[in-house]
Amino acid sequence: MNARVNARVSARVGSSPRVRVTPARVAAAEILTDLRGGTLLDAAFDRRTSGLDARDRRWVQELVWGLLRRRNQLDALLAPRITGGFAILHEDVLDLLRLGVAQLQYMGSVPVYAAIAQTVELVKQRHGIGASKLANAVLRRIARESAADPLPEETLADPLDALALHYSHPRWIVGRWVARFGLADAEALLAANNAPAPIVVRPYGVASPALAAMLAVAGVGTHEVSLVPDSLALDSGVLLTELAAFQSGQFFVQDPAATLVARYADIPMAALVADLCAAPGGKALELARRASLVVACDRSVARADRMLTGMGRVNAPNVQTVVADATAPAVTSADVVLVDVPCTGTGTYRRHPDARWRLKISDFAVLGMTQRAILQAAATVVVPGGLLIYSTCSLEPEENDDVVDAFLRTHPDFVLEPPALGAVPETVLDAGRLRVLPQRHGTDGAFAARMRRRGAGDTVTTDRATATEAIA
């Protein structure tokens, strides 16, 4: 930055004692507060931006998602310029500084003076004049020096440290993935996690070409999805809820990885299906294309209500929503039982960049107990000859193969059975299990195992009245 720009920045910041902080920046700060309190990013974003217009919502999303995807880089710029280190800062001040640096470094539409003045005023309002003076000094120094002081990842001797800094992931997660996938594949995964996820939709009640034509009339471009050809990837920047095709229930949003789980299940026609961990409901809708009835369960009343609303929008009469805990199934018997269990979600980091900073090593043990309990309960519901599908959006063996292998060892009445040839592409099958990897398939990550209960041949419940009686 040249001297003239420096002077202009100093003058504007110094002469603006009553800066009005924009609502979008206030929302961004509150989202980070919510994240520190344990709220998930999507929920925090919806809550804090509900009063903003579409343009400001997109701006907040770009800023916050970008911050979370670059947090280590932002911290590398901040740390040497804060005497005493991060330990002297309130955690909210540190997050506000990250917001400021993210605007300086990565938000090209934001003038330097605005990034500094707005952040300083936010700090002042929330933490007083002393903290705001520190913020002003740190941000102005970064604005002057960062271009001539590049990030040090290329000088780091440890390649894991360099990857963790460059791709902004916790080092221990990077180490796990390098050990499992190798350096090149792990780096590709890290890069995939930092790429914005496309909007992919599934036609419902309409053929894919017809839906593409409707969207084209509305000015929305679509693109083919390689692994799921009848899905449509939409141009970025689309406000879905304003589209007539959305309002009339002719599509729902679903990443190809989730669609592949439902196709991998390869359920028989007219089956009674119990989806015991169903929210937000996309897999239940996919299964409903072939099932006579899908009982979609979730233990959260709020999630079940949202699922019910979604089912009503697309008019899915053969999906019945039930509030029930998966460890105590609301269905006494079913031809197919799907358990898409709670997991660490390491396959969805491109959509949920907050998750990488929330994950702890202890989560594998805690979630593992829940996953095993759900799978054990689900097994009791499957009729002889029926199917049990276990799935996650995790990449981790502790949540995937380890759980399935332990279950099969203790349940000799179940056997791993791959789907019929052509149900899913061969590239996503691994020894009969579904394994979708972001760095190899360009989608979210997913895992599934299809298990058949030994006994009579497929016994399919074709009468919906009879099927409904199976609900406890």
mmCIF file of N, CA and C in Angstrom, residues 112 173 227 251:
data_model
loop_
_atom_site.group_PDB
_atom_site.id
_atom_site.type_symbol
_atom_site.label_atom_id
_atom_site.label_comp_id
_atom_site.label_asym_id
_atom_site.label_seq_id
_atom_site.Cartn_x
_atom_site.Cartn_y
_atom_site.Cartn_z
ATOM 1 N N VAL A 112 -10.340 -0.430 2.013
ATOM 2 C CA VAL A 112 -9.492 -0.631 3.189
ATOM 3 C C VAL A 112 -9.995 0.178 4.375
ATOM 4 N N ILE A 173 -5.991 -33.084 12.265
ATOM 5 C CA ILE A 173 -6.828 -33.649 11.205
ATOM 6 C C ILE A 173 -6.005 -33.867 9.944
ATOM 7 N N LEU A 227 -21.900 -38.158 -11.514
ATOM 8 C CA LEU A 227 -22.213 -39.389 -10.806
ATOM 9 C C LEU A 227 -23.717 -39.655 -10.719
ATOM 10 N N PHE A 251 -38.576 -29.703 -7.119
ATOM 11 C CA PHE A 251 -37.217 -30.170 -6.837
ATOM 12 C C PHE A 251 -36.897 -29.961 -5.366
#
